[in-house]
Coordinates of C-alpha atoms and ligand atoms in Angstrom, one line a residue:
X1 CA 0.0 0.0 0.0
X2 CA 1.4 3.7 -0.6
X3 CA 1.9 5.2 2.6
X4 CA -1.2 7.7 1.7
X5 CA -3.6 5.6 1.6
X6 CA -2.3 3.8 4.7
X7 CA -2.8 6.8 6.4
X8 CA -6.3 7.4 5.2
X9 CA -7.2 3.5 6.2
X10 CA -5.8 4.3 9.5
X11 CA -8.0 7.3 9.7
X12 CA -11.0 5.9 8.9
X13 CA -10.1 3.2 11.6
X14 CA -9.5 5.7 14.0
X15 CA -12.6 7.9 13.4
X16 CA -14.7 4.8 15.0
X17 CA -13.3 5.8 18.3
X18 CA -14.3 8.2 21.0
X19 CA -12.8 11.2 21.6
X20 CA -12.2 12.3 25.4
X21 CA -12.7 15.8 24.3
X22 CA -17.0 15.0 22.9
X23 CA -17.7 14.4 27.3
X24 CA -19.0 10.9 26.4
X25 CA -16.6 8.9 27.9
X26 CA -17.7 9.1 31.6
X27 CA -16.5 6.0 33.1
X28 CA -12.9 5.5 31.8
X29 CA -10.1 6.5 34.4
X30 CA -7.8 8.0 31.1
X31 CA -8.6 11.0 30.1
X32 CA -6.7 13.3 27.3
X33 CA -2.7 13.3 27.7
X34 CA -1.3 16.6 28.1
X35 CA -0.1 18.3 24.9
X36 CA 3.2 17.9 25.7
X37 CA 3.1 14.0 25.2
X38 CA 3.0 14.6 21.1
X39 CA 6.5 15.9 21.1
X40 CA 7.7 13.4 24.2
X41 CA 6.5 10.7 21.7
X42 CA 8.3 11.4 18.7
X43 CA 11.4 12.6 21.0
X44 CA 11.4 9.2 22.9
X45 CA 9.6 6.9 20.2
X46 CA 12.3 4.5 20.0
X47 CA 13.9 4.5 23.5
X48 CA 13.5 0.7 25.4
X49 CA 14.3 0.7 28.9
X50 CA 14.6 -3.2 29.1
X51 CA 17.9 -2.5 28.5
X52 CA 18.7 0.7 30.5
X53 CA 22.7 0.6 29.8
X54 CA 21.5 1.2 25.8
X55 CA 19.3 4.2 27.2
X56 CA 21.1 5.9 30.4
X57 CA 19.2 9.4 29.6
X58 CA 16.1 7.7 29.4
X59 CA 16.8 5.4 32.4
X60 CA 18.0 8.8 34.2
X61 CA 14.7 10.4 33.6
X62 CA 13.0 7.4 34.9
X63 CA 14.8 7.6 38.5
X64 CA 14.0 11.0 38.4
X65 CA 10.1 10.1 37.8
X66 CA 10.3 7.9 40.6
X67 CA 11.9 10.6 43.1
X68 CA 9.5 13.2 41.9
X69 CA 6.1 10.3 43.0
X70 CA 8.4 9.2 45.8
X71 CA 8.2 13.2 47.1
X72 CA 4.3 13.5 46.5
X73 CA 4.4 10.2 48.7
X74 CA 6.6 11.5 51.7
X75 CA 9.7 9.4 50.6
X76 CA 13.2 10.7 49.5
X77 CA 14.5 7.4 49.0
X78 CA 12.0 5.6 46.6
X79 CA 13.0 2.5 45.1
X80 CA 10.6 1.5 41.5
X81 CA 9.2 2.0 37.7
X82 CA 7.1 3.5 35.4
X83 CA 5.7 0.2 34.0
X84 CA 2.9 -0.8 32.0
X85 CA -0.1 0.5 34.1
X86 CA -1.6 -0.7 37.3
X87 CA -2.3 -4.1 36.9
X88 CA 1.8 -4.6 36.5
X89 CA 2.3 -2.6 39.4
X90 CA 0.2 -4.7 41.6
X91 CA 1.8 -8.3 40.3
X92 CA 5.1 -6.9 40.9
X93 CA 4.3 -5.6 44.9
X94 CA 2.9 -9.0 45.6
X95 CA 6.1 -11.0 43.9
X96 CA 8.0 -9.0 46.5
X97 CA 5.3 -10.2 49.1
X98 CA 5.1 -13.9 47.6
X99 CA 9.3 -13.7 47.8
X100 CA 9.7 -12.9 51.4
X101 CA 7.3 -15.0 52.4
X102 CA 9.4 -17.7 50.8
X103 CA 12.2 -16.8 52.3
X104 CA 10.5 -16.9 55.9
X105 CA 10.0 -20.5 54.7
X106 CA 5.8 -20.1 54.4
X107 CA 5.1 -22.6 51.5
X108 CA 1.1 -21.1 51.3
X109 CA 1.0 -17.0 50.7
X110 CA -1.9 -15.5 52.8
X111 CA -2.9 -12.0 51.7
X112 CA -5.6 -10.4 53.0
X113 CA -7.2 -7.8 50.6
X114 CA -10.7 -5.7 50.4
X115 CA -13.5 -6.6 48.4
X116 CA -13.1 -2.9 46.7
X117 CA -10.2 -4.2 45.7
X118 CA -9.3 -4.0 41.3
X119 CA -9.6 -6.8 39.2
X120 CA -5.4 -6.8 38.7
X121 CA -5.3 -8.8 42.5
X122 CA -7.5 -11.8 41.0
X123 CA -4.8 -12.1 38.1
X124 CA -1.7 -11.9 40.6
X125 CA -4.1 -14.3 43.0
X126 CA -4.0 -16.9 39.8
X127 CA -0.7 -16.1 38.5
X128 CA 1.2 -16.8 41.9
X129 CA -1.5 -18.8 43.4
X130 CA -1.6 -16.2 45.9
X131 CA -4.3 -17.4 49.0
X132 CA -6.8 -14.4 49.9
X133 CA -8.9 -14.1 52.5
X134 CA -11.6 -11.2 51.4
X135 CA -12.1 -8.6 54.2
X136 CA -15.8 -6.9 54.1
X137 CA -16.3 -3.3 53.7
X138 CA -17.5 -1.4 56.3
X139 CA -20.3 1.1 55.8
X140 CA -18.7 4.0 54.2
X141 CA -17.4 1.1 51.4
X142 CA -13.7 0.9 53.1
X143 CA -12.2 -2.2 54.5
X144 CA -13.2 -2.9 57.6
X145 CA -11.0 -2.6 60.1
X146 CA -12.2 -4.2 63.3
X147 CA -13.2 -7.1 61.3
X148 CA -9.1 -7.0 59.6
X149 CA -7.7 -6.5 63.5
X150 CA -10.0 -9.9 64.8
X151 CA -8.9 -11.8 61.8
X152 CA -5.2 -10.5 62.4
X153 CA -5.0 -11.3 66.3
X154 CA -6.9 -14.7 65.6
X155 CA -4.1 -15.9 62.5
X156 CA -1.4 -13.0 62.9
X157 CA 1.3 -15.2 62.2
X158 CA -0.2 -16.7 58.6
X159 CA -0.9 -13.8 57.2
X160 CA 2.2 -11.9 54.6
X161 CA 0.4 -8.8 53.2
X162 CA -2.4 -6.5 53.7
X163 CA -3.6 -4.9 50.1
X164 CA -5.2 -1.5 51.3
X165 CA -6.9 0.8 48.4
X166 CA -6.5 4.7 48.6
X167 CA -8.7 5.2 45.2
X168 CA -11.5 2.4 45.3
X169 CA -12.0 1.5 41.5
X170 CA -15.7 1.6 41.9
X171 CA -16.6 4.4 44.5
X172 CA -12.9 6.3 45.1
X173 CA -12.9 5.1 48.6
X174 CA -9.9 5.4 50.4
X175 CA -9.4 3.0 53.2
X176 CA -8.3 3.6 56.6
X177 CA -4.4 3.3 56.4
X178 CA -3.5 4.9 59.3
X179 CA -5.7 2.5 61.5
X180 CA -4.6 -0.5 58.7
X181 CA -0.6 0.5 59.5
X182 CA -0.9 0.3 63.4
X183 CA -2.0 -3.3 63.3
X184 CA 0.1 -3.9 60.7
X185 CA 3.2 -2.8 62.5
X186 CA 2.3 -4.6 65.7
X187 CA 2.1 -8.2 64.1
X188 CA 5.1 -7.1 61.5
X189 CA 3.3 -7.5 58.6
X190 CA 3.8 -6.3 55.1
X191 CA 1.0 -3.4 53.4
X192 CA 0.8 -2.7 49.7
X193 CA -1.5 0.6 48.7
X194 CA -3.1 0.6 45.4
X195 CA -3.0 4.4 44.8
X196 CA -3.3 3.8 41.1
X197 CA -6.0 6.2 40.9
X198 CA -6.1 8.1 44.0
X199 CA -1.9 8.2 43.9
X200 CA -2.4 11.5 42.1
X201 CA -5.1 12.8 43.5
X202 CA -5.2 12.5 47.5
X203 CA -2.0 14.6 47.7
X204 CA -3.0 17.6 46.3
X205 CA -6.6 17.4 48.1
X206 CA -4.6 17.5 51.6
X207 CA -6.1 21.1 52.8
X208 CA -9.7 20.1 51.8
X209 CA -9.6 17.1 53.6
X210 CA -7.6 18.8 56.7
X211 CA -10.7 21.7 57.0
X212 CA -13.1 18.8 56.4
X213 CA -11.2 17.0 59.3
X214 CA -10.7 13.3 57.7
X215 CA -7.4 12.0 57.4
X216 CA -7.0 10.3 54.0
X217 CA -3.3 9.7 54.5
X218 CA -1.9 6.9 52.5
X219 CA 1.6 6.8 51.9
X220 CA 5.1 6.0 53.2
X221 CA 4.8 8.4 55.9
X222 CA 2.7 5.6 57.6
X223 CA 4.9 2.2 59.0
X224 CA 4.8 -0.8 57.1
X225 CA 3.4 1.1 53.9
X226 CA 6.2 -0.5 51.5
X227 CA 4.6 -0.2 48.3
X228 CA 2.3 2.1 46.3
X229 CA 0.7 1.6 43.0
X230 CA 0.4 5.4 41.6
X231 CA -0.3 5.6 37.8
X232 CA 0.6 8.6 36.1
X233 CA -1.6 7.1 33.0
X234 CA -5.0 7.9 35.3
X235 CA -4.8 11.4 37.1
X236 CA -0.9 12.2 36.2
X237 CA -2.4 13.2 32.6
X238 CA 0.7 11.3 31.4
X239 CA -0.3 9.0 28.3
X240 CA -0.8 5.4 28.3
X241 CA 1.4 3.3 29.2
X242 CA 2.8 4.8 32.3
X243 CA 1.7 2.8 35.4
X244 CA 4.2 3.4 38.9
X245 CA 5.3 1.2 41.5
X246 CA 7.6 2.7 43.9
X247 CA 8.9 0.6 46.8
X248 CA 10.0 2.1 50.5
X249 CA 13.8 2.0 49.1
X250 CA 16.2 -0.3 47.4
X251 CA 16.4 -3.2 49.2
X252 CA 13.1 -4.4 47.9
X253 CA 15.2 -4.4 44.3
X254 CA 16.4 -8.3 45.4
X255 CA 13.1 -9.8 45.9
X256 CA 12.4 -9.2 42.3
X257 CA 15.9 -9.3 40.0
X258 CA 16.1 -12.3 37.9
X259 CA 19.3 -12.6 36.5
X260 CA 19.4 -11.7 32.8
X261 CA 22.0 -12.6 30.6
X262 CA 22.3 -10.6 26.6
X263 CA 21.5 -7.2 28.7
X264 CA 23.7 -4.4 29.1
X265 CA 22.9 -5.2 32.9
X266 CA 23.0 -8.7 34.7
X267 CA 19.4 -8.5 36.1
X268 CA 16.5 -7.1 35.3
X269 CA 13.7 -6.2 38.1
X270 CA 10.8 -5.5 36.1
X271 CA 7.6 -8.0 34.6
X272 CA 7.9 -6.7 31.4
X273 CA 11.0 -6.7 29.4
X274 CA 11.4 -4.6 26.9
X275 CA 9.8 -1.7 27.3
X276 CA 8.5 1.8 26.1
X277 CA 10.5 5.4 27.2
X278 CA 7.9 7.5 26.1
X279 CA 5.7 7.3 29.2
X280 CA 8.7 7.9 31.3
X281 CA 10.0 10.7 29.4
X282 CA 6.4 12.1 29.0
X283 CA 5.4 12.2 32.8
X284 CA 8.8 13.5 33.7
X285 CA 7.8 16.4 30.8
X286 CA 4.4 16.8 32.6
X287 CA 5.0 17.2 36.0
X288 CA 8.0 19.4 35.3
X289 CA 5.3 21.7 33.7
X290 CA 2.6 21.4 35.4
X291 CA 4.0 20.8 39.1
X292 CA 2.4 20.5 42.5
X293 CA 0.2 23.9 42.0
X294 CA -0.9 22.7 38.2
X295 CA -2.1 19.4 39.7
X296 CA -3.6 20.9 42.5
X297 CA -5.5 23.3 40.0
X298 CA -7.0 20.0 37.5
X299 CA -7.8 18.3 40.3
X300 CA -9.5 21.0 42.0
X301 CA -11.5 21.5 38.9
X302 CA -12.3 17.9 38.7
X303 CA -13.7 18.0 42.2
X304 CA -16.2 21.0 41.7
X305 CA -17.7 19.2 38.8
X306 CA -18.0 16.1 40.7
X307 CA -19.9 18.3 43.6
X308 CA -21.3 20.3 40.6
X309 CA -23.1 16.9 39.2
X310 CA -24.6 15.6 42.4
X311 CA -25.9 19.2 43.0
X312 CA -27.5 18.3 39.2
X313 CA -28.0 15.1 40.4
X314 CA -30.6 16.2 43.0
X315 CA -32.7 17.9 40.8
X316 CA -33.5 14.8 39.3
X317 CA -34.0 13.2 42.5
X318 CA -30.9 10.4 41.7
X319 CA -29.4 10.1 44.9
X320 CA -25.2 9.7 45.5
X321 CA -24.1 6.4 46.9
X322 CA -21.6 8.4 49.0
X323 CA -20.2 12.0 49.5
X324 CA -17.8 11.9 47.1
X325 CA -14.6 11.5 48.6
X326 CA -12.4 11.7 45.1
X327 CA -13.7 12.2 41.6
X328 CA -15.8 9.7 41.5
X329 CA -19.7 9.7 42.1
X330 CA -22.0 6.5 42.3
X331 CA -25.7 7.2 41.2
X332 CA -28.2 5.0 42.6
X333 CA -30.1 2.5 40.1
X334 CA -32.1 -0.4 40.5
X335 CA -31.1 -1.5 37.5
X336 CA -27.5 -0.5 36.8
X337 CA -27.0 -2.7 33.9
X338 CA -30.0 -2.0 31.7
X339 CA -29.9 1.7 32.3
X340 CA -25.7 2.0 31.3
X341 CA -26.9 -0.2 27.7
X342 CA -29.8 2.6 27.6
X343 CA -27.8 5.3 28.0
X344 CA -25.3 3.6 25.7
X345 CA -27.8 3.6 22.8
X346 CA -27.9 7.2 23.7
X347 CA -24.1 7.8 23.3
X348 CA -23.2 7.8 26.9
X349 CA -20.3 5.8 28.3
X350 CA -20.6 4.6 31.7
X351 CA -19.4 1.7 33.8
X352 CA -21.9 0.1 37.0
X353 CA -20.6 -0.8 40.3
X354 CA -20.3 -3.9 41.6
X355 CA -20.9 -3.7 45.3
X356 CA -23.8 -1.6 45.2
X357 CA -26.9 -1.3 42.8
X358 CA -24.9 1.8 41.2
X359 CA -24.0 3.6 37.7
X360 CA -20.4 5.1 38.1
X361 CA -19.0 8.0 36.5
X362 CA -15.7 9.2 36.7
X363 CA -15.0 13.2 36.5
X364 CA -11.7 13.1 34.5
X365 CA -10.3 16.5 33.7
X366 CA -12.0 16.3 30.1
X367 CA -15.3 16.7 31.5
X368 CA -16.9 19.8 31.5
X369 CA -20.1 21.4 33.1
X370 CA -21.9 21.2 29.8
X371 CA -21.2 17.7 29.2
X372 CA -22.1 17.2 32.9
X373 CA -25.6 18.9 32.1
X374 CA -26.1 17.3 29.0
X375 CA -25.7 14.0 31.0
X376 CA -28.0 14.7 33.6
X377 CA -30.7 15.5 31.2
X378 CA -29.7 12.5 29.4
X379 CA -30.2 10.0 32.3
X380 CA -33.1 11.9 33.2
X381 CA -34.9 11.4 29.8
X382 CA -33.5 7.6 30.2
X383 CA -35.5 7.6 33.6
X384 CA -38.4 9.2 32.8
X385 CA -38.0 11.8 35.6
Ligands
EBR401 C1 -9.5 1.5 35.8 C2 -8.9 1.6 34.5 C3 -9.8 2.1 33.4 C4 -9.2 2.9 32.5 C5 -11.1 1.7 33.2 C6 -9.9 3.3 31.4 C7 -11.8 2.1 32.1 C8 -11.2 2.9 31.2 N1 -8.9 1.1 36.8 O1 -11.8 3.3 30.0 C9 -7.0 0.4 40.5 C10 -7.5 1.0 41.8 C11 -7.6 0.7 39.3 C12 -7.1 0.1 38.1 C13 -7.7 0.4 36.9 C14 -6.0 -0.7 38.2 C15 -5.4 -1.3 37.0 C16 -5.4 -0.9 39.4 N2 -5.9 -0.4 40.5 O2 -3.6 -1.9 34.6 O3 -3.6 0.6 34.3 O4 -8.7 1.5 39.3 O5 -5.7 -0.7 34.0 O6 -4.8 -0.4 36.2 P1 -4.4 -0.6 34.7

């Protein structure tokens, strides 16, 4: 084929896909990558950081990435990658977890992990036939403590890891780490965070949630914390694939080296092999640019409209599942699943919850109070109301 009509094939392909920018993609956890990324991509297009010894700039920018996260996070000595997205982020914590467990001679791995918790645990659960043991949420949706602290004091001694969620998937719930680290730190036990979501979101929310008096904290500030999922592919605007995992400091680096021969190093660390620059290269670009303040200003923005649509919301008589504790809302439905394929038909995107009768729509930073009311006069034709 002529490279012109290639093009135009792949255009027509492409036109068949949403666009972040139309408002209809409400239930997506991507949204639009800064501008920047275009010029990152065509910068860094070839750059493979399975071998970092080809790409030391690359690989330099990378350790910087993970110092910049590791600051958000109260840590100056982070250890980690900018890796494929979240679900390879989780896998790799719990090899580390699955590892020292082995080497504390445990031949079964028990984990204990909420039912909020993402689809990316049951993979890592089959892949390293992990053994769970599911702890209920409480009623505001978080893990429930008390029930975690029984469970601990009755088995303390079986169990390797605690999986805690600042970001819920479903509702944006963050769980009570600062109650999950004391108990963890008493019975020496081991607590990934799966901030993929809320990783860049909860830190620059800090003063709201100080006035509003809750205390959201999640990171390494907090004992035992000694991972965190934080994907700078969901709020870090950064585009896809750029997933983090950053680890308390270097000594979790052995846990997970295999030694690899035909590198330019002897071992490599991460899942994936070989693997893409342009991520790296294009989150270091954006939070260079943007900074604390510019993340604090797009999440700000992302919070009004999520207050701004319950407001809407009420008009209509839909009721919230919870206050909105990120930028997230869950609207009531007694029938989630018909009424997302309805609204479907009618051009909307949205996902449904699975722990409550709930539609769930995510206020990403392309959403806009016009798309918001468009929506809500969407669903409310859909409802008859
Ligand atoms: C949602 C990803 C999503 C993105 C959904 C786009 C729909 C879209 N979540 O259109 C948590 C708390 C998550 C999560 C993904 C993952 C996995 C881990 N933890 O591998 O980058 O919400 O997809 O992240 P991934």
């Amino acid at each position: 084929m002529e490279e012109k009509k290639v093009l135009e094939e792949l255009r027509r392909y492409r036109e068949r896909d949403l666009k972040y920018e139309e408002g209809r993609i409400l239930g997506s956890m991507c949204t639009k990558p800064h501008p920047i990324s275009r010029k990152v991509l065509e910068m860094f297009l070839e750059t493979n950081l399975g071998d970092p010894g080809l790409f030391p700039g690359t690989k330099g920018l990378e350790e910087e990435v993970i110092k910049m996260i590791g600051e958000m996070l109260h840590n100056r000595n982070p250890f980690g990658y900018i890796i494929s997205g979240g679900t390879e982020a989780n896998i790799t914590a719990l090899r580390v977890v699955k590892k020292m467990a082995r080497e504390r001679g445990k031949r079964e791995v028990n984990i204990l992990i909420p039912e909020s918790a993402h689809f990316s645990f049951e993979k890592a659960r089959e892949m390293m036939d992990l053994k769970y043991e599911k702890i209920p949420l409480d009623k505001r949706y978080t893990m429930d403590v008390k029930y975690l602290r029984d469970y601990i004091e009755d088995k303390g001694k079986d169990v390797d890891g605690i999986v805690a969620i600042a970001g819920s998937t479903e509702l944006g719930t963050v769980d009570n780490i600062p109650e999950i680290s004391k108990v963890a730190r008493e019975y020496n036990i081991y607590i990934h965070v799966d901030g993929a979501f809320g990783g860049f979101v909860i830190p620059f929310l800090e003063e709201r949630y100080r006035l509003e008096g809750y205390n959201y904290n999640f990171d390494f500030s907090l004992d035992n914390v000694f991972s965190i999922t934080v994907d700078p592919h969901k709020m870090g605007l950064a585009p896809i694939p750029a997933g983090g995992i950053l680890f308390r400091d270097i000594s979790f680096k052995r846990y997970l080296e295999v030694e690899a021969p035909y590198l330019t190093e002897t071992s490599q660390a991460t899942l994936v092999g070989t693997r893409p620059g342009f991520g790296v290269a294009a989150t270091w670009a954006i939070m260079k640019l943007l900074g604390p303040e510019g993340y604090r200003e797009i999440v700000s923005q992302c919070m009004e409209n999520t207050y701004y649509l319950v407001r809407r919301m009420k008009e209509y008589s839909f009721e919230s599942v919870i206050d909105p504790v990120l930028n997230i809302v869950a609207i009531r439905d007694e029938n989630p699943l018909d009424t997302s394929l309805k609204l479907r038909k009618m051009g909307w995107y949205l996902s449904t919850c699975r722990c409550v009768e709930a539609l769930r729509v995510v206020m990403m930073p392309h959403i806009t109070r016009e798309h918001i009311d468009k929506f809500i006069e969407a669903l409310a034709r859909c409802k008859k109301r």
